[in-house]
PDB file of C-alpha atoms in Angstrom:
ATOM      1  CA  UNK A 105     -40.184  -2.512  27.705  1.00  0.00           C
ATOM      2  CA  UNK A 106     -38.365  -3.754  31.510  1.00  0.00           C
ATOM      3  CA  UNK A 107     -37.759  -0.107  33.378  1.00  0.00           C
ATOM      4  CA  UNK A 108     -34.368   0.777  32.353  1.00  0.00           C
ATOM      5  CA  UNK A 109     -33.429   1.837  36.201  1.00  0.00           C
ATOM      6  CA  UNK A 110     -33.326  -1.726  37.502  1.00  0.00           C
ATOM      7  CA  UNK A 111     -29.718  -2.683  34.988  1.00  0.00           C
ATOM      8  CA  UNK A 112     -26.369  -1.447  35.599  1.00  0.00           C
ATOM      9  CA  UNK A 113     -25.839  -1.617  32.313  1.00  0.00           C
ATOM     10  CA  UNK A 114     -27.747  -1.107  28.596  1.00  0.00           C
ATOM     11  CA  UNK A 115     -25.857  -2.865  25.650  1.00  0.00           C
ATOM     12  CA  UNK A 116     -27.400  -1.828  22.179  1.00  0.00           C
ATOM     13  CA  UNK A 117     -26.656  -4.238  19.560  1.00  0.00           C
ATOM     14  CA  UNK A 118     -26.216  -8.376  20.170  1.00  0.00           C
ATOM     15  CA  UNK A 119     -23.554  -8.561  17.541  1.00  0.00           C
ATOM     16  CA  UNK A 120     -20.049 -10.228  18.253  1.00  0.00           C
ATOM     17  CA  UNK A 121     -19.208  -7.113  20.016  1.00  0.00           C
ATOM     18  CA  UNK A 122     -22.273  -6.365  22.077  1.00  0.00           C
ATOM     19  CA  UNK A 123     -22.494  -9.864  23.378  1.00  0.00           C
ATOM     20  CA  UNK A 124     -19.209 -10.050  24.309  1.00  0.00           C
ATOM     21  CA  UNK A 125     -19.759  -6.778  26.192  1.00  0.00           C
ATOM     22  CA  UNK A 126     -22.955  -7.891  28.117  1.00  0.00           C
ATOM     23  CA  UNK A 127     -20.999 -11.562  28.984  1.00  0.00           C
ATOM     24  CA  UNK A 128     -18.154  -9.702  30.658  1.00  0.00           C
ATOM     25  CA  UNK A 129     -20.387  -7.330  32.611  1.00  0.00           C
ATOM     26  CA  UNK A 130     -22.654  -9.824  33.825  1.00  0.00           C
ATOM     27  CA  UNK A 131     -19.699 -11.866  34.765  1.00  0.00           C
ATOM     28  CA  UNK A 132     -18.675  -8.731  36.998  1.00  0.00           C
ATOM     29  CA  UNK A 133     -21.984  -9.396  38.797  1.00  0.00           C
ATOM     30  CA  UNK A 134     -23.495  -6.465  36.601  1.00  0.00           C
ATOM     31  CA  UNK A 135     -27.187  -6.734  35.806  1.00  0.00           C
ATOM     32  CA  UNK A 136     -27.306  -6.078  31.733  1.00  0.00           C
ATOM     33  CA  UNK A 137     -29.977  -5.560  29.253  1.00  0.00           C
ATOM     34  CA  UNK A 138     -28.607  -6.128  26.135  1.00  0.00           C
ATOM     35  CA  UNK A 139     -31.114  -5.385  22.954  1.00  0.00           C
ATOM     36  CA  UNK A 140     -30.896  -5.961  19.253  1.00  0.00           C
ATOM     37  CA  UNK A 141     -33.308  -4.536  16.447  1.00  0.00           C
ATOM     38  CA  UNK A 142     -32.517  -8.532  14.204  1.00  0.00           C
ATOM     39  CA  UNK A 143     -34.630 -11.329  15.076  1.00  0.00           C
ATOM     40  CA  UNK A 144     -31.161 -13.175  15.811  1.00  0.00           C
ATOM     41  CA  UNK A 145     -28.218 -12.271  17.292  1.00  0.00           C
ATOM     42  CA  UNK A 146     -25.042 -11.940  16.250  1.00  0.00           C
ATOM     43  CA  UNK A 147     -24.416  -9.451  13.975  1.00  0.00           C
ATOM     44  CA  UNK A 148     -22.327  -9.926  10.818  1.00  0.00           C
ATOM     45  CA  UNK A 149     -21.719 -13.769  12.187  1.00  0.00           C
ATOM     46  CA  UNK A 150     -25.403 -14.381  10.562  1.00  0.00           C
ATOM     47  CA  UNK A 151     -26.588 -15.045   7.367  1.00  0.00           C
ATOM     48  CA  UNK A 152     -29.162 -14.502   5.345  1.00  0.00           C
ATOM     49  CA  UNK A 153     -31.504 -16.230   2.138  1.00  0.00           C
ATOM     50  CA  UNK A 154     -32.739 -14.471  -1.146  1.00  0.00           C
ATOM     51  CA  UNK A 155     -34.342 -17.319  -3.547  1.00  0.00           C
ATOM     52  CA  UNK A 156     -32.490 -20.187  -3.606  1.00  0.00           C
ATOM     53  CA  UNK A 157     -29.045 -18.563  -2.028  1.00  0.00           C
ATOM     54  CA  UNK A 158     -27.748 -17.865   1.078  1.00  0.00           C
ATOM     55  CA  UNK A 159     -25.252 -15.287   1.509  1.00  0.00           C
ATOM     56  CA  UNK A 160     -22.552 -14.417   4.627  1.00  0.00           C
ATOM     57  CA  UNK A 161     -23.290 -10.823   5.950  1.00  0.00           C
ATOM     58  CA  UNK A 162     -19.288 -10.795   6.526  1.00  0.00           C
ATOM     59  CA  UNK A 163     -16.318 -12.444   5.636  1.00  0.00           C
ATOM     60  CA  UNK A 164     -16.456 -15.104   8.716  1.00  0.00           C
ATOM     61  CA  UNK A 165     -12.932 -16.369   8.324  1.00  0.00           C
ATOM     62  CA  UNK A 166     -11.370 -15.609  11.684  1.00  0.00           C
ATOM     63  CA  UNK A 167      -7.341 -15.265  10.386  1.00  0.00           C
ATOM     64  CA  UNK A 168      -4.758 -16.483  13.017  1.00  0.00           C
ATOM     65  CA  UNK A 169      -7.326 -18.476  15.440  1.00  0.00           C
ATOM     66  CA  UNK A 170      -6.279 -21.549  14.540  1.00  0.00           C
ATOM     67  CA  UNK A 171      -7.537 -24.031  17.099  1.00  0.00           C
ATOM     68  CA  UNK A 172      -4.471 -25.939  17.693  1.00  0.00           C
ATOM     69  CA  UNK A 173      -2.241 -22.543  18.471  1.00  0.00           C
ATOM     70  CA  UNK A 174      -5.273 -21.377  20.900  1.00  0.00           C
ATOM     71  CA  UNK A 175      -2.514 -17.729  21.236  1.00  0.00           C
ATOM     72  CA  UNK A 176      -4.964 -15.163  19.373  1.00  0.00           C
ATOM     73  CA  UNK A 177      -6.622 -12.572  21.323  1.00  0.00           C
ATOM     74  CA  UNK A 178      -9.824 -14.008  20.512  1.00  0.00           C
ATOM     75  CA  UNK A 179      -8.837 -17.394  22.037  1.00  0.00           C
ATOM     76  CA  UNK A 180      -8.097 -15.572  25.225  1.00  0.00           C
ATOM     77  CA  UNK A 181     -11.880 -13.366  25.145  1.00  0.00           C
ATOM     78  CA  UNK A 182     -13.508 -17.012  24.756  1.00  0.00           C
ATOM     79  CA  UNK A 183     -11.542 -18.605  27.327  1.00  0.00           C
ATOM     80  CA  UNK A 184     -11.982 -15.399  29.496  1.00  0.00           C
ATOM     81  CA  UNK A 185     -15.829 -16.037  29.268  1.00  0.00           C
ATOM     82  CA  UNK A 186     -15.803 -19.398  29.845  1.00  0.00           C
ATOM     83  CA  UNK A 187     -17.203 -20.918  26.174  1.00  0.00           C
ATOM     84  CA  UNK A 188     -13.928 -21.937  24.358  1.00  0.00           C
ATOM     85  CA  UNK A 189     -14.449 -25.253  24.751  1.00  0.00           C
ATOM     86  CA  UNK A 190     -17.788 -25.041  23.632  1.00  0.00           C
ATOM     87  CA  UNK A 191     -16.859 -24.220  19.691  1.00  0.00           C
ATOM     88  CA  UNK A 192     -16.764 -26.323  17.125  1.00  0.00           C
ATOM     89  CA  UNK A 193     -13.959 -25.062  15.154  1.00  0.00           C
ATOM     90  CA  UNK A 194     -13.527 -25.435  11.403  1.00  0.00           C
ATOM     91  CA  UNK A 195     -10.297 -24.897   9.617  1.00  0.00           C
ATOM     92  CA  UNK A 196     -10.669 -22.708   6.296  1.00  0.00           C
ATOM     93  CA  UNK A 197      -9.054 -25.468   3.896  1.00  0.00           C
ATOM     94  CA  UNK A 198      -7.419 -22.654   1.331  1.00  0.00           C
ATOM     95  CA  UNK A 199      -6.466 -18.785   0.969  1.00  0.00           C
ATOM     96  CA  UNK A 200      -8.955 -17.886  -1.414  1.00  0.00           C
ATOM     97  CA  UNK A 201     -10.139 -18.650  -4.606  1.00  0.00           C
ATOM     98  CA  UNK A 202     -10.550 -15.971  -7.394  1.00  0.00           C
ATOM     99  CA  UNK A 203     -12.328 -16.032 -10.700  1.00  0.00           C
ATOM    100  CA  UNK A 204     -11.996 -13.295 -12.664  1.00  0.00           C
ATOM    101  CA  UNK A 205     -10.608 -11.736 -15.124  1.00  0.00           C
ATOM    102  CA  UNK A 206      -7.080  -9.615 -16.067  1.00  0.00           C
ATOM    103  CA  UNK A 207      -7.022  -6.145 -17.115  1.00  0.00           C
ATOM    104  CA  UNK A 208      -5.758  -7.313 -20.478  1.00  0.00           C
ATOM    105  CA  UNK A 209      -8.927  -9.356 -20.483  1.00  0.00           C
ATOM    106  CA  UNK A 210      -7.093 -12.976 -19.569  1.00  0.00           C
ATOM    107  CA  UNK A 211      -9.239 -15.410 -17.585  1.00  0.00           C
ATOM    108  CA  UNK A 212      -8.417 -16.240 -14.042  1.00  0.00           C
ATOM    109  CA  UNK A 213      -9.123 -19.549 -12.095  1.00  0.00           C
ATOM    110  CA  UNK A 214      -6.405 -19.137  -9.435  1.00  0.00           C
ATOM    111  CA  UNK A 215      -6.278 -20.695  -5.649  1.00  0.00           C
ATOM    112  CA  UNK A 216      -3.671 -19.583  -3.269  1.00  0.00           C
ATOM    113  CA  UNK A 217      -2.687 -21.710   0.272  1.00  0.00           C
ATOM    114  CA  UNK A 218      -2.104 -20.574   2.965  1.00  0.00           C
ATOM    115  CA  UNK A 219       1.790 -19.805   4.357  1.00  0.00           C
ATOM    116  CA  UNK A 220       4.139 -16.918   2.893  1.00  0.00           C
ATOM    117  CA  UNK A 221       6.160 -19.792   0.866  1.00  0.00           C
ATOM    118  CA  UNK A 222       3.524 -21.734  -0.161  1.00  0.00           C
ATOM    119  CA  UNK A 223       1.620 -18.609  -1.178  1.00  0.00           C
ATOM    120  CA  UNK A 224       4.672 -17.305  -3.090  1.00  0.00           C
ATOM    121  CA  UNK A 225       5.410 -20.713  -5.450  1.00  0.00           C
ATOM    122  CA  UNK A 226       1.649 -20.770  -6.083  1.00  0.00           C
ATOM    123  CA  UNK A 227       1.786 -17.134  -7.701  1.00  0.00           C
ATOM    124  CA  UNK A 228       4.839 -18.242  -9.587  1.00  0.00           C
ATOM    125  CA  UNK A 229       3.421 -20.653 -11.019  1.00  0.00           C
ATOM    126  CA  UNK A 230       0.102 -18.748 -12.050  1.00  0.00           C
ATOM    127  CA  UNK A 231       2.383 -15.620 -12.967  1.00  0.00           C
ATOM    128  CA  UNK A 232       5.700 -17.036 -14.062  1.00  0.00           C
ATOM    129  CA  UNK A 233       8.687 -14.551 -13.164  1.00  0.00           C
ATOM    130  CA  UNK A 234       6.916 -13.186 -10.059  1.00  0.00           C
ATOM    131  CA  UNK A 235       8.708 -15.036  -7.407  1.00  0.00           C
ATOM    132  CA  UNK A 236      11.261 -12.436  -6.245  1.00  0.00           C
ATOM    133  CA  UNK A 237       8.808  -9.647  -6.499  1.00  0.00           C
ATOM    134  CA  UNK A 238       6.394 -11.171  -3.859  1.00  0.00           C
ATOM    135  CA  UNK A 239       9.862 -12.197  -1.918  1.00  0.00           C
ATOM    136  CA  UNK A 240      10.428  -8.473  -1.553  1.00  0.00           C
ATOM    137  CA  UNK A 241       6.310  -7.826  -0.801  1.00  0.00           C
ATOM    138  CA  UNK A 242       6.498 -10.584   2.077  1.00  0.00           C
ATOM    139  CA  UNK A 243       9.517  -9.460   3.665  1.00  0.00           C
ATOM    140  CA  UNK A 244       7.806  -5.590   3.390  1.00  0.00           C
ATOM    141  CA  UNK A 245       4.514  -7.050   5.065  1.00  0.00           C
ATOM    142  CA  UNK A 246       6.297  -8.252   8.070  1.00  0.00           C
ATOM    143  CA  UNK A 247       8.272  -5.365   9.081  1.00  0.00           C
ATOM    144  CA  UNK A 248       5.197  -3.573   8.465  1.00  0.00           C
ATOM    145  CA  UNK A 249       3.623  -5.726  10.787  1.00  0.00           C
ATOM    146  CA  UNK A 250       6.393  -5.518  13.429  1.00  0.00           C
ATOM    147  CA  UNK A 251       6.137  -1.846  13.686  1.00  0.00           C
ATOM    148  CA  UNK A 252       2.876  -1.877  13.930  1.00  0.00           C
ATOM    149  CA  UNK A 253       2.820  -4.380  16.809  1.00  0.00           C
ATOM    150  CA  UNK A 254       5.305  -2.283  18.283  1.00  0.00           C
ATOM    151  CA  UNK A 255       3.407   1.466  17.996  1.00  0.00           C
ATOM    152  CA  UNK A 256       0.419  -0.587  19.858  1.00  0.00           C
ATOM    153  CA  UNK A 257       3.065  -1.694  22.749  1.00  0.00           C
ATOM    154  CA  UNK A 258       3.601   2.518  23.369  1.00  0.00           C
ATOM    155  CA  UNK A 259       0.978   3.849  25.606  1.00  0.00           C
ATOM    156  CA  UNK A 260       1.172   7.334  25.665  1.00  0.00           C
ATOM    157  CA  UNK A 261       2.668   9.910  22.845  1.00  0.00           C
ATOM    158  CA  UNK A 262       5.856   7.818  21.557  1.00  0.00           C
ATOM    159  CA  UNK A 263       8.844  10.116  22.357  1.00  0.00           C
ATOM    160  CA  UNK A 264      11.188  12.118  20.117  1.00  0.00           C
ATOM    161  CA  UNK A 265      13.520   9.573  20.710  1.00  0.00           C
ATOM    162  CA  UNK A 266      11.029   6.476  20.331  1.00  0.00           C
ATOM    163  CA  UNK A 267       9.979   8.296  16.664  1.00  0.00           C
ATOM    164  CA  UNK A 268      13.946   7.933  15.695  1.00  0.00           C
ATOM    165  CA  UNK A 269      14.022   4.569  16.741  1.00  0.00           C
ATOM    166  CA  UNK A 270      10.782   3.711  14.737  1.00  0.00           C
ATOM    167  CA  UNK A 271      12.020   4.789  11.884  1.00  0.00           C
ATOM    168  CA  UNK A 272      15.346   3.822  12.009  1.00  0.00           C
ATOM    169  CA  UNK A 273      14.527   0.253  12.257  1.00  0.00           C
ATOM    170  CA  UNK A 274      11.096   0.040  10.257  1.00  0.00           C
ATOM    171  CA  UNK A 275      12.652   2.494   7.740  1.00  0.00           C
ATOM    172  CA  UNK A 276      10.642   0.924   4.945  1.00  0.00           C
ATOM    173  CA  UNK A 277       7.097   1.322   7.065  1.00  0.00           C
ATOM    174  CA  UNK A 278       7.754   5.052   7.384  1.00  0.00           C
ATOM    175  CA  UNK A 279       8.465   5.261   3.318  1.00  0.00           C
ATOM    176  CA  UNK A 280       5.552   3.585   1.992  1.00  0.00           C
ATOM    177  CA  UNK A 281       3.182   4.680   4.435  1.00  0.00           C
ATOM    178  CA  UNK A 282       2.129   7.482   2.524  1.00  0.00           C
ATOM    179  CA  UNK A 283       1.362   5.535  -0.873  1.00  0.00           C
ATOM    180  CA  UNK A 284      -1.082   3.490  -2.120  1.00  0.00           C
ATOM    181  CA  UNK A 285      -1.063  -0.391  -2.769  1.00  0.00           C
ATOM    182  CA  UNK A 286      -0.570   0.289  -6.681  1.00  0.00           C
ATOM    183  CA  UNK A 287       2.106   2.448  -6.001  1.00  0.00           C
ATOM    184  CA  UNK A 288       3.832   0.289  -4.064  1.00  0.00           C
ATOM    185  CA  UNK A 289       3.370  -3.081  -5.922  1.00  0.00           C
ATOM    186  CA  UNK A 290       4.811  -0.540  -8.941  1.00  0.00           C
ATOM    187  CA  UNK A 291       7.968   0.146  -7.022  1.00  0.00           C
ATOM    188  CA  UNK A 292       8.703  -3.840  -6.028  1.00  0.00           C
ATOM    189  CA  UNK A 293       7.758  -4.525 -10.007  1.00  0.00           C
ATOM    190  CA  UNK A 294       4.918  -7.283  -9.220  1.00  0.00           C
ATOM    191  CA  UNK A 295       4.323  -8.170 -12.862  1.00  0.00           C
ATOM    192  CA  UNK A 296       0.594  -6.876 -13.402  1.00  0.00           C
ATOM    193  CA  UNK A 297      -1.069 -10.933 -13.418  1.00  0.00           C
ATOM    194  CA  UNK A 298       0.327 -10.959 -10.025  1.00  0.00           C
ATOM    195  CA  UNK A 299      -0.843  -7.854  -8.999  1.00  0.00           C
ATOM    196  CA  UNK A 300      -4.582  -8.982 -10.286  1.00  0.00           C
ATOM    197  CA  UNK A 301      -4.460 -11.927  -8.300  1.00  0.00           C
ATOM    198  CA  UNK A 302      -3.061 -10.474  -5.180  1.00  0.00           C
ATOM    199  CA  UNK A 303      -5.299  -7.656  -5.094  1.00  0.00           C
ATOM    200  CA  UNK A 304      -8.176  -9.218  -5.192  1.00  0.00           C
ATOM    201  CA  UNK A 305      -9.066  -8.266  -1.591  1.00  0.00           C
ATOM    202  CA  UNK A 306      -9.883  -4.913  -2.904  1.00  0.00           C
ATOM    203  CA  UNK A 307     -13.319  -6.031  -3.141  1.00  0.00           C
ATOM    204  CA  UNK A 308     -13.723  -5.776   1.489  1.00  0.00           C
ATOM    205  CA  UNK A 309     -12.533  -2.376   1.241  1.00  0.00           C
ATOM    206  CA  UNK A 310     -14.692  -1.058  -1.557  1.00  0.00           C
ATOM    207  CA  UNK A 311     -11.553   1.694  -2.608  1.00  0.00           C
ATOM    208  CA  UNK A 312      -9.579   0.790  -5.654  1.00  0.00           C
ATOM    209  CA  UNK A 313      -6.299  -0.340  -5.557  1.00  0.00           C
ATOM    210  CA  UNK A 314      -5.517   3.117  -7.181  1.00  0.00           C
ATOM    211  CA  UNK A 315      -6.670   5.190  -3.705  1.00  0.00           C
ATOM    212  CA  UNK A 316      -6.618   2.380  -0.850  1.00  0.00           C
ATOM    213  CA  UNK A 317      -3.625   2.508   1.581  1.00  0.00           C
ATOM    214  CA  UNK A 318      -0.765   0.034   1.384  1.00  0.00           C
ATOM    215  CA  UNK A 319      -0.042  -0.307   4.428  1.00  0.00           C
ATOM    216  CA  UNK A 320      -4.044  -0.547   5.320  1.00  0.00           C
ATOM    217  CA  UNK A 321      -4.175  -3.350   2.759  1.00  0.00           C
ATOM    218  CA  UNK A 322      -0.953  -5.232   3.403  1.00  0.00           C
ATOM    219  CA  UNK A 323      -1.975  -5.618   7.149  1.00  0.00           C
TER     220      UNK A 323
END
């Protein structure tokens, strides 16, 4: 092994992270040794083959880098380190697609689009009488999302004054915080085929819809 003592810096692991880490140092004029344990870099970007099937260590859809927008963070990192124009990008055609099965034992074959609306008349029309449910579930995910945009704008220990704010105007973050995504969908009265289908991203968590965090989930 190269004598550590002659790189500024040591980056352990040559997955998205650590290779983004050694490009930006060695763009600072930084000499970097960057290692990784794989044969191949990239981390959970790679695949890999048992018999006859390949399978994605991760879920490799990259939400909100759409290449015509080019106004997600991740845009910026690539065009920071001089590859965006590089990547070949390829647009994820649907949501998802879930096969499976109801609680009451009723087969699903559902596929959902992408866009709030879009997503919303596809539900209806795989779980009639759902529509102004997931109307109230939308228009909870996006103040949940503003106030979490704006708790990452405050630098330093938000002020008494900043907490009253908060919750005055993202009352309905503050009140589910505390509850799970069952819970919650309970409250809004999601009729329980919708709830199937909608929660089927469960699965990335690996904590039941029972225990796992609304607002972790609804993010």
């Amino acid at each position: 092994m190269s004598d550590t003592k002659n790189y500024d810096i040591i980056v352990i692991g040559a997955g998205c992270g650590g290779l983004t880490a050694a490009v930006c140092a060695a763009k600072e004029g930084k000499k970097v040794l960057l290692l990784e344990k794989h044969n191949a870099p990239g981390g959970f970007t790679t695949s890999f083959v048992r018999g006859r099937f390949e399978f994605d260590t991760a879920l490799n859809q990259l939400c909100g880098s759409h290449c015509d927008t080019g106004l997600s963070e991740l845009h910026h990192i690539l065009n920071d380190i001089g590859v965006k124009d590089k990547i070949k990008w390829s647009d994820v055609p649907t949501f998802y697609r879930l096969i499976s099965k109801t609680r009451m034992g009723e087969k699903i074959d559902v596929t959902l689009p992408f866009g709030v609306d879009e997503y919303i008349d596809a539900m209806e029309s795989y779980a009639p009488g759902s529509k102004a449910s997931m109307h109230k579930l939308f228009k909870l995910a996006e103040e949940i999302s503003e106030a979490t945009d704006h708790l990452s704008q405050i630098e330093n220990q938000p002020s008494f004054s900043e907490i009253r704010s908060i919750m005055k105007k993202y009352g309905n973050f503050v009140r589910t915080a505390p509850y799970s995504v069952n819970e919650v969908l309970n409250a809004l009265d999601v009729p329980q085929k919708a709830r199937d289908i909608f929660e089927a991203f469960w699965l990335h968590f690996g904590v039941d819809c029972d225990r796992l965090s609304f607002t972790q989930y609804i993010l």
